[in-house]
């Protein structure tokens, strides 16, 4: 038997998660030599993603949302990349295949051929039911496939195409621009000929936003009368109005942004400012009427593809386009991406807390956990 360390969901947090929200369990074992049949296979996990939406899954099971709650005392689940190290003769995968999809956060995963997925998970995972083989002809680090070439990159790519209705010369505002969604959104907006204003929470992050092509970048943590140069209102007044608002942060800053939206503006996004608690009550929603604004909810899972989804007529129109274009652009440097690596599942509690707070000790960018070496087979 081999140790199969896991990251367990240990406690439902009240407000901000704490180290006790998680438990690193080294007592779990797996028989890597076991007989496999009925299409089963064993995947060795290489890297897993830590994403803000996972905070929403740390809730009591009876509270419903678009994503299923984590099960207490079971491994967290999320996007990961692994390599198939054993496969039954009738498995759809072969040894050496690298696969991407939703996985439990542990070192090895035994996947039965007929993967059982409950109805709620199906709604959330949609197309992600089952793992996608990634050929990686581009030679990207595997972590890229859970970041810029994975779920967050797809979020930016698909929501931009589906909702932004971007026109050359317009102005986009992208908050939390140094995160994986923000990074991609900035570059897509620039590629479409928009002027980009972006914000992030430190001067280093702001410098990176400029490297990505943002025309105007400011430190959102310096918004006070004593830091007039980074006052968002002044920046929007000078460089706006905003036609496309990529609302990553939301909350009180959203209220400010609404004042500076252009007529017929479009809004896309997340609401990370409320993930640990109550949402700020935005007071100027009448701006939607006055300026004929359009904001549309978007969940990336609705747009990812698989045969199952296509059969259900769910919209999968962007996926082939994404995989055909984005990994190559990342590999050639036509699109930049920055990652923030933490080593080993035991580092995940610290990494998750730092990611949510925007205070990653290992740099910034897409936060992920390297579970095993990239070249492991
Ligand atoms: N709908 C979908 O399908 C979908 C999919 C993926 C992501 N999303 C959403 O898109 C957004 C960005 O995702 P991401 O993966 O790229 O995450 P991310 O930017 O890495 O998110 C973490 C960052 O958000 C900022 N932040 C956290 N709390 C904040 C607060 N209270 N006020 C202001 N900023 C705060 C921090 O950056 P700073 O230090 O720069 O402030 C932090 O580093 C999130 O809201 C996420 O939930 C939606």
mmCIF file with all atom_site columns, C-alpha atoms in Angstrom, residues 93-230:
data_model
loop_
_atom_site.group_PDB
_atom_site.id
_atom_site.type_symbol
_atom_site.label_atom_id
_atom_site.label_alt_id
_atom_site.label_comp_id
_atom_site.label_asym_id
_atom_site.label_entity_id
_atom_site.label_seq_id
_atom_site.pdbx_PDB_ins_code
_atom_site.Cartn_x
_atom_site.Cartn_y
_atom_site.Cartn_z
_atom_site.occupancy
_atom_site.B_iso_or_equiv
_atom_site.pdbx_formal_charge
_atom_site.auth_seq_id
_atom_site.auth_comp_id
_atom_site.auth_asym_id
_atom_site.auth_atom_id
_atom_site.pdbx_PDB_model_num
ATOM 1   C CA . UNK A 1 93  ? -7.390  6.269  -21.283 1.00 0.00 ? 93  UNK A CA 1
ATOM 2   C CA . UNK A 1 94  ? -3.932  4.780  -21.661 1.00 0.00 ? 94  UNK A CA 1
ATOM 3   C CA . UNK A 1 95  ? -0.965  4.866  -19.346 1.00 0.00 ? 95  UNK A CA 1
ATOM 4   C CA . UNK A 1 96  ? 0.912   8.139  -19.885 1.00 0.00 ? 96  UNK A CA 1
ATOM 5   C CA . UNK A 1 97  ? -2.161  10.155 -20.914 1.00 0.00 ? 97  UNK A CA 1
ATOM 6   C CA . UNK A 1 98  ? -2.274  13.519 -19.190 1.00 0.00 ? 98  UNK A CA 1
ATOM 7   C CA . UNK A 1 99  ? -5.784  14.423 -18.169 1.00 0.00 ? 99  UNK A CA 1
ATOM 8   C CA . UNK A 1 100 ? -7.570  17.566 -16.993 1.00 0.00 ? 100 UNK A CA 1
ATOM 9   C CA . UNK A 1 101 ? -10.801 17.912 -15.078 1.00 0.00 ? 101 UNK A CA 1
ATOM 10  C CA . UNK A 1 102 ? -12.436 17.840 -11.665 1.00 0.00 ? 102 UNK A CA 1
ATOM 11  C CA . UNK A 1 103 ? -10.494 15.666 -9.248  1.00 0.00 ? 103 UNK A CA 1
ATOM 12  C CA . UNK A 1 104 ? -10.335 15.067 -5.513  1.00 0.00 ? 104 UNK A CA 1
ATOM 13  C CA . UNK A 1 105 ? -7.346  16.811 -3.933  1.00 0.00 ? 105 UNK A CA 1
ATOM 14  C CA . UNK A 1 106 ? -5.131  13.826 -3.150  1.00 0.00 ? 106 UNK A CA 1
ATOM 15  C CA . UNK A 1 107 ? -2.001  12.284 -4.631  1.00 0.00 ? 107 UNK A CA 1
ATOM 16  C CA . UNK A 1 108 ? -3.636  9.412  -6.529  1.00 0.00 ? 108 UNK A CA 1
ATOM 17  C CA . UNK A 1 109 ? -7.187  8.907  -7.741  1.00 0.00 ? 109 UNK A CA 1
ATOM 18  C CA . UNK A 1 110 ? -8.806  5.611  -8.636  1.00 0.00 ? 110 UNK A CA 1
ATOM 19  C CA . UNK A 1 111 ? -11.477 6.404  -11.212 1.00 0.00 ? 111 UNK A CA 1
ATOM 20  C CA . UNK A 1 112 ? -14.064 3.744  -11.935 1.00 0.00 ? 112 UNK A CA 1
ATOM 21  C CA . UNK A 1 113 ? -14.845 3.367  -15.640 1.00 0.00 ? 113 UNK A CA 1
ATOM 22  C CA . UNK A 1 114 ? -18.451 4.366  -15.178 1.00 0.00 ? 114 UNK A CA 1
ATOM 23  C CA . UNK A 1 115 ? -17.774 7.415  -13.045 1.00 0.00 ? 115 UNK A CA 1
ATOM 24  C CA . UNK A 1 116 ? -20.720 7.994  -10.760 1.00 0.00 ? 116 UNK A CA 1
ATOM 25  C CA . UNK A 1 117 ? -21.724 11.618 -10.727 1.00 0.00 ? 117 UNK A CA 1
ATOM 26  C CA . UNK A 1 118 ? -24.675 12.778 -8.691  1.00 0.00 ? 118 UNK A CA 1
ATOM 27  C CA . UNK A 1 119 ? -27.275 15.054 -10.277 1.00 0.00 ? 119 UNK A CA 1
ATOM 28  C CA . UNK A 1 120 ? -26.137 18.211 -8.485  1.00 0.00 ? 120 UNK A CA 1
ATOM 29  C CA . UNK A 1 121 ? -22.513 17.699 -9.500  1.00 0.00 ? 121 UNK A CA 1
ATOM 30  C CA . UNK A 1 122 ? -23.631 17.040 -13.057 1.00 0.00 ? 122 UNK A CA 1
ATOM 31  C CA . UNK A 1 123 ? -25.337 20.406 -13.182 1.00 0.00 ? 123 UNK A CA 1
ATOM 32  C CA . UNK A 1 124 ? -22.162 22.093 -11.962 1.00 0.00 ? 124 UNK A CA 1
ATOM 33  C CA . UNK A 1 125 ? -19.633 20.023 -13.857 1.00 0.00 ? 125 UNK A CA 1
ATOM 34  C CA . UNK A 1 126 ? -21.774 19.738 -16.945 1.00 0.00 ? 126 UNK A CA 1
ATOM 35  C CA . UNK A 1 127 ? -19.295 19.113 -19.690 1.00 0.00 ? 127 UNK A CA 1
ATOM 36  C CA . UNK A 1 128 ? -16.518 18.380 -17.232 1.00 0.00 ? 128 UNK A CA 1
ATOM 37  C CA . UNK A 1 129 ? -17.960 14.996 -16.399 1.00 0.00 ? 129 UNK A CA 1
ATOM 38  C CA . UNK A 1 130 ? -15.012 12.819 -17.260 1.00 0.00 ? 130 UNK A CA 1
ATOM 39  C CA . UNK A 1 131 ? -11.442 13.909 -17.831 1.00 0.00 ? 131 UNK A CA 1
ATOM 40  C CA . UNK A 1 132 ? -10.109 15.560 -20.963 1.00 0.00 ? 132 UNK A CA 1
ATOM 41  C CA . UNK A 1 133 ? -6.861  14.253 -22.444 1.00 0.00 ? 133 UNK A CA 1
ATOM 42  C CA . UNK A 1 134 ? -4.396  17.102 -22.893 1.00 0.00 ? 134 UNK A CA 1
ATOM 43  C CA . UNK A 1 135 ? -1.734  16.484 -25.522 1.00 0.00 ? 135 UNK A CA 1
ATOM 44  C CA . UNK A 1 136 ? 0.262   19.608 -24.630 1.00 0.00 ? 136 UNK A CA 1
ATOM 45  C CA . UNK A 1 137 ? 2.037   19.753 -27.980 1.00 0.00 ? 137 UNK A CA 1
ATOM 46  C CA . UNK A 1 138 ? 2.877   23.317 -26.988 1.00 0.00 ? 138 UNK A CA 1
ATOM 47  C CA . UNK A 1 139 ? 5.105   22.145 -24.126 1.00 0.00 ? 139 UNK A CA 1
ATOM 48  C CA . UNK A 1 140 ? 3.476   24.381 -21.527 1.00 0.00 ? 140 UNK A CA 1
ATOM 49  C CA . UNK A 1 141 ? 3.923   23.593 -17.844 1.00 0.00 ? 141 UNK A CA 1
ATOM 50  C CA . UNK A 1 142 ? 0.997   21.371 -16.826 1.00 0.00 ? 142 UNK A CA 1
ATOM 51  C CA . UNK A 1 143 ? -0.137  24.037 -14.368 1.00 0.00 ? 143 UNK A CA 1
ATOM 52  C CA . UNK A 1 144 ? -1.006  26.286 -17.330 1.00 0.00 ? 144 UNK A CA 1
ATOM 53  C CA . UNK A 1 145 ? -3.846  23.867 -18.112 1.00 0.00 ? 145 UNK A CA 1
ATOM 54  C CA . UNK A 1 146 ? -5.556  24.707 -14.824 1.00 0.00 ? 146 UNK A CA 1
ATOM 55  C CA . UNK A 1 147 ? -4.861  28.429 -15.216 1.00 0.00 ? 147 UNK A CA 1
ATOM 56  C CA . UNK A 1 148 ? -4.496  30.431 -18.404 1.00 0.00 ? 148 UNK A CA 1
ATOM 57  C CA . UNK A 1 149 ? -5.269  27.359 -20.536 1.00 0.00 ? 149 UNK A CA 1
ATOM 58  C CA . UNK A 1 150 ? -7.782  26.002 -18.021 1.00 0.00 ? 150 UNK A CA 1
ATOM 59  C CA . UNK A 1 151 ? -10.918 27.052 -16.193 1.00 0.00 ? 151 UNK A CA 1
ATOM 60  C CA . UNK A 1 152 ? -9.995  30.696 -15.399 1.00 0.00 ? 152 UNK A CA 1
ATOM 61  C CA . UNK A 1 153 ? -8.591  31.290 -18.896 1.00 0.00 ? 153 UNK A CA 1
ATOM 62  C CA . UNK A 1 154 ? -11.752 29.804 -20.374 1.00 0.00 ? 154 UNK A CA 1
ATOM 63  C CA . UNK A 1 155 ? -13.861 32.027 -18.146 1.00 0.00 ? 155 UNK A CA 1
ATOM 64  C CA . UNK A 1 156 ? -12.185 35.119 -19.566 1.00 0.00 ? 156 UNK A CA 1
ATOM 65  C CA . UNK A 1 157 ? -12.176 33.830 -23.156 1.00 0.00 ? 157 UNK A CA 1
ATOM 66  C CA . UNK A 1 158 ? -15.768 32.611 -23.227 1.00 0.00 ? 158 UNK A CA 1
ATOM 67  C CA . UNK A 1 159 ? -17.363 35.428 -21.247 1.00 0.00 ? 159 UNK A CA 1
ATOM 68  C CA . UNK A 1 160 ? -15.477 37.963 -23.354 1.00 0.00 ? 160 UNK A CA 1
ATOM 69  C CA . UNK A 1 161 ? -16.847 36.414 -26.547 1.00 0.00 ? 161 UNK A CA 1
ATOM 70  C CA . UNK A 1 162 ? -20.313 35.816 -25.196 1.00 0.00 ? 162 UNK A CA 1
ATOM 71  C CA . UNK A 1 163 ? -21.011 39.007 -23.267 1.00 0.00 ? 163 UNK A CA 1
ATOM 72  C CA . UNK A 1 164 ? -18.499 41.809 -23.866 1.00 0.00 ? 164 UNK A CA 1
ATOM 73  C CA . UNK A 1 165 ? -19.742 42.776 -27.355 1.00 0.00 ? 165 UNK A CA 1
ATOM 74  C CA . UNK A 1 166 ? -16.462 44.680 -27.532 1.00 0.00 ? 166 UNK A CA 1
ATOM 75  C CA . UNK A 1 167 ? -15.843 47.351 -30.157 1.00 0.00 ? 167 UNK A CA 1
ATOM 76  C CA . UNK A 1 168 ? -12.514 48.858 -31.096 1.00 0.00 ? 168 UNK A CA 1
ATOM 77  C CA . UNK A 1 169 ? -11.895 52.126 -29.301 1.00 0.00 ? 169 UNK A CA 1
ATOM 78  C CA . UNK A 1 170 ? -14.151 51.331 -26.347 1.00 0.00 ? 170 UNK A CA 1
ATOM 79  C CA . UNK A 1 171 ? -12.963 51.340 -22.737 1.00 0.00 ? 171 UNK A CA 1
ATOM 80  C CA . UNK A 1 172 ? -12.786 48.213 -20.560 1.00 0.00 ? 172 UNK A CA 1
ATOM 81  C CA . UNK A 1 173 ? -12.281 48.177 -16.805 1.00 0.00 ? 173 UNK A CA 1
ATOM 82  C CA . UNK A 1 174 ? -10.938 44.957 -15.257 1.00 0.00 ? 174 UNK A CA 1
ATOM 83  C CA . UNK A 1 175 ? -10.603 44.687 -11.468 1.00 0.00 ? 175 UNK A CA 1
ATOM 84  C CA . UNK A 1 176 ? -8.327  42.089 -9.795  1.00 0.00 ? 176 UNK A CA 1
ATOM 85  C CA . UNK A 1 177 ? -6.341  42.259 -13.045 1.00 0.00 ? 177 UNK A CA 1
ATOM 86  C CA . UNK A 1 178 ? -3.381  40.205 -11.841 1.00 0.00 ? 178 UNK A CA 1
ATOM 87  C CA . UNK A 1 179 ? -5.465  37.074 -11.155 1.00 0.00 ? 179 UNK A CA 1
ATOM 88  C CA . UNK A 1 180 ? -5.851  34.433 -13.854 1.00 0.00 ? 180 UNK A CA 1
ATOM 89  C CA . UNK A 1 181 ? -9.206  35.697 -15.129 1.00 0.00 ? 181 UNK A CA 1
ATOM 90  C CA . UNK A 1 182 ? -8.055  39.313 -15.050 1.00 0.00 ? 182 UNK A CA 1
ATOM 91  C CA . UNK A 1 183 ? -4.749  38.592 -16.825 1.00 0.00 ? 183 UNK A CA 1
ATOM 92  C CA . UNK A 1 184 ? -6.517  36.981 -19.752 1.00 0.00 ? 184 UNK A CA 1
ATOM 93  C CA . UNK A 1 185 ? -9.334  39.531 -19.850 1.00 0.00 ? 185 UNK A CA 1
ATOM 94  C CA . UNK A 1 186 ? -6.851  42.427 -20.100 1.00 0.00 ? 186 UNK A CA 1
ATOM 95  C CA . UNK A 1 187 ? -5.063  40.809 -23.028 1.00 0.00 ? 187 UNK A CA 1
ATOM 96  C CA . UNK A 1 188 ? -8.263  39.885 -24.867 1.00 0.00 ? 188 UNK A CA 1
ATOM 97  C CA . UNK A 1 189 ? -9.544  43.424 -24.473 1.00 0.00 ? 189 UNK A CA 1
ATOM 98  C CA . UNK A 1 190 ? -6.285  44.851 -25.826 1.00 0.00 ? 190 UNK A CA 1
ATOM 99  C CA . UNK A 1 191 ? -6.328  42.399 -28.739 1.00 0.00 ? 191 UNK A CA 1
ATOM 100 C CA . UNK A 1 192 ? -9.802  43.718 -29.644 1.00 0.00 ? 192 UNK A CA 1
ATOM 101 C CA . UNK A 1 193 ? -8.495  47.277 -29.680 1.00 0.00 ? 193 UNK A CA 1
ATOM 102 C CA . UNK A 1 194 ? -9.992  48.557 -26.428 1.00 0.00 ? 194 UNK A CA 1
ATOM 103 C CA . UNK A 1 195 ? -8.415  50.960 -23.997 1.00 0.00 ? 195 UNK A CA 1
ATOM 104 C CA . UNK A 1 196 ? -7.928  49.030 -20.755 1.00 0.00 ? 196 UNK A CA 1
ATOM 105 C CA . UNK A 1 197 ? -8.082  50.352 -17.212 1.00 0.00 ? 197 UNK A CA 1
ATOM 106 C CA . UNK A 1 198 ? -7.235  47.742 -14.584 1.00 0.00 ? 198 UNK A CA 1
ATOM 107 C CA . UNK A 1 199 ? -6.733  47.575 -10.820 1.00 0.00 ? 199 UNK A CA 1
ATOM 108 C CA . UNK A 1 200 ? -4.944  45.274 -8.392  1.00 0.00 ? 200 UNK A CA 1
ATOM 109 C CA . UNK A 1 201 ? -3.892  45.251 -4.755  1.00 0.00 ? 201 UNK A CA 1
ATOM 110 C CA . UNK A 1 202 ? -0.156  46.013 -4.784  1.00 0.00 ? 202 UNK A CA 1
ATOM 111 C CA . UNK A 1 203 ? 2.369   48.077 -6.709  1.00 0.00 ? 203 UNK A CA 1
ATOM 112 C CA . UNK A 1 204 ? 4.059   44.925 -8.079  1.00 0.00 ? 204 UNK A CA 1
ATOM 113 C CA . UNK A 1 205 ? 0.720   43.708 -9.365  1.00 0.00 ? 205 UNK A CA 1
ATOM 114 C CA . UNK A 1 206 ? 0.061   47.106 -10.924 1.00 0.00 ? 206 UNK A CA 1
ATOM 115 C CA . UNK A 1 207 ? 3.429   46.975 -12.738 1.00 0.00 ? 207 UNK A CA 1
ATOM 116 C CA . UNK A 1 208 ? 2.416   43.569 -14.108 1.00 0.00 ? 208 UNK A CA 1
ATOM 117 C CA . UNK A 1 209 ? -0.919  44.910 -15.376 1.00 0.00 ? 209 UNK A CA 1
ATOM 118 C CA . UNK A 1 210 ? 1.050   47.399 -17.457 1.00 0.00 ? 210 UNK A CA 1
ATOM 119 C CA . UNK A 1 211 ? 3.258   44.583 -18.777 1.00 0.00 ? 211 UNK A CA 1
ATOM 120 C CA . UNK A 1 212 ? 0.071   42.833 -19.872 1.00 0.00 ? 212 UNK A CA 1
ATOM 121 C CA . UNK A 1 213 ? -0.860  45.905 -21.867 1.00 0.00 ? 213 UNK A CA 1
ATOM 122 C CA . UNK A 1 214 ? -3.211  47.804 -19.556 1.00 0.00 ? 214 UNK A CA 1
ATOM 123 C CA . UNK A 1 215 ? -3.191  51.457 -20.602 1.00 0.00 ? 215 UNK A CA 1
ATOM 124 C CA . UNK A 1 216 ? -4.044  52.661 -17.114 1.00 0.00 ? 216 UNK A CA 1
ATOM 125 C CA . UNK A 1 217 ? -3.422  50.608 -13.972 1.00 0.00 ? 217 UNK A CA 1
ATOM 126 C CA . UNK A 1 218 ? -3.946  51.535 -10.345 1.00 0.00 ? 218 UNK A CA 1
ATOM 127 C CA . UNK A 1 219 ? -3.536  50.091 -6.879  1.00 0.00 ? 219 UNK A CA 1
ATOM 128 C CA . UNK A 1 220 ? -7.063  49.620 -5.531  1.00 0.00 ? 220 UNK A CA 1
ATOM 129 C CA . UNK A 1 221 ? -5.785  49.241 -1.964  1.00 0.00 ? 221 UNK A CA 1
ATOM 130 C CA . UNK A 1 222 ? -4.556  52.850 -2.025  1.00 0.00 ? 222 UNK A CA 1
ATOM 131 C CA . UNK A 1 223 ? -7.946  54.437 -2.517  1.00 0.00 ? 223 UNK A CA 1
ATOM 132 C CA . UNK A 1 224 ? -8.098  57.077 0.157   1.00 0.00 ? 224 UNK A CA 1
ATOM 133 C CA . UNK A 1 225 ? -7.844  60.825 0.364   1.00 0.00 ? 225 UNK A CA 1
ATOM 134 C CA . UNK A 1 226 ? -4.203  60.443 1.361   1.00 0.00 ? 226 UNK A CA 1
ATOM 135 C CA . UNK A 1 227 ? -3.447  58.618 -1.893  1.00 0.00 ? 227 UNK A CA 1
ATOM 136 C CA . UNK A 1 228 ? -5.123  60.874 -4.384  1.00 0.00 ? 228 UNK A CA 1
ATOM 137 C CA . UNK A 1 229 ? -3.127  59.559 -7.341  1.00 0.00 ? 229 UNK A CA 1
ATOM 138 C CA . UNK A 1 230 ? -4.803  56.161 -7.050  1.00 0.00 ? 230 UNK A CA 1
#
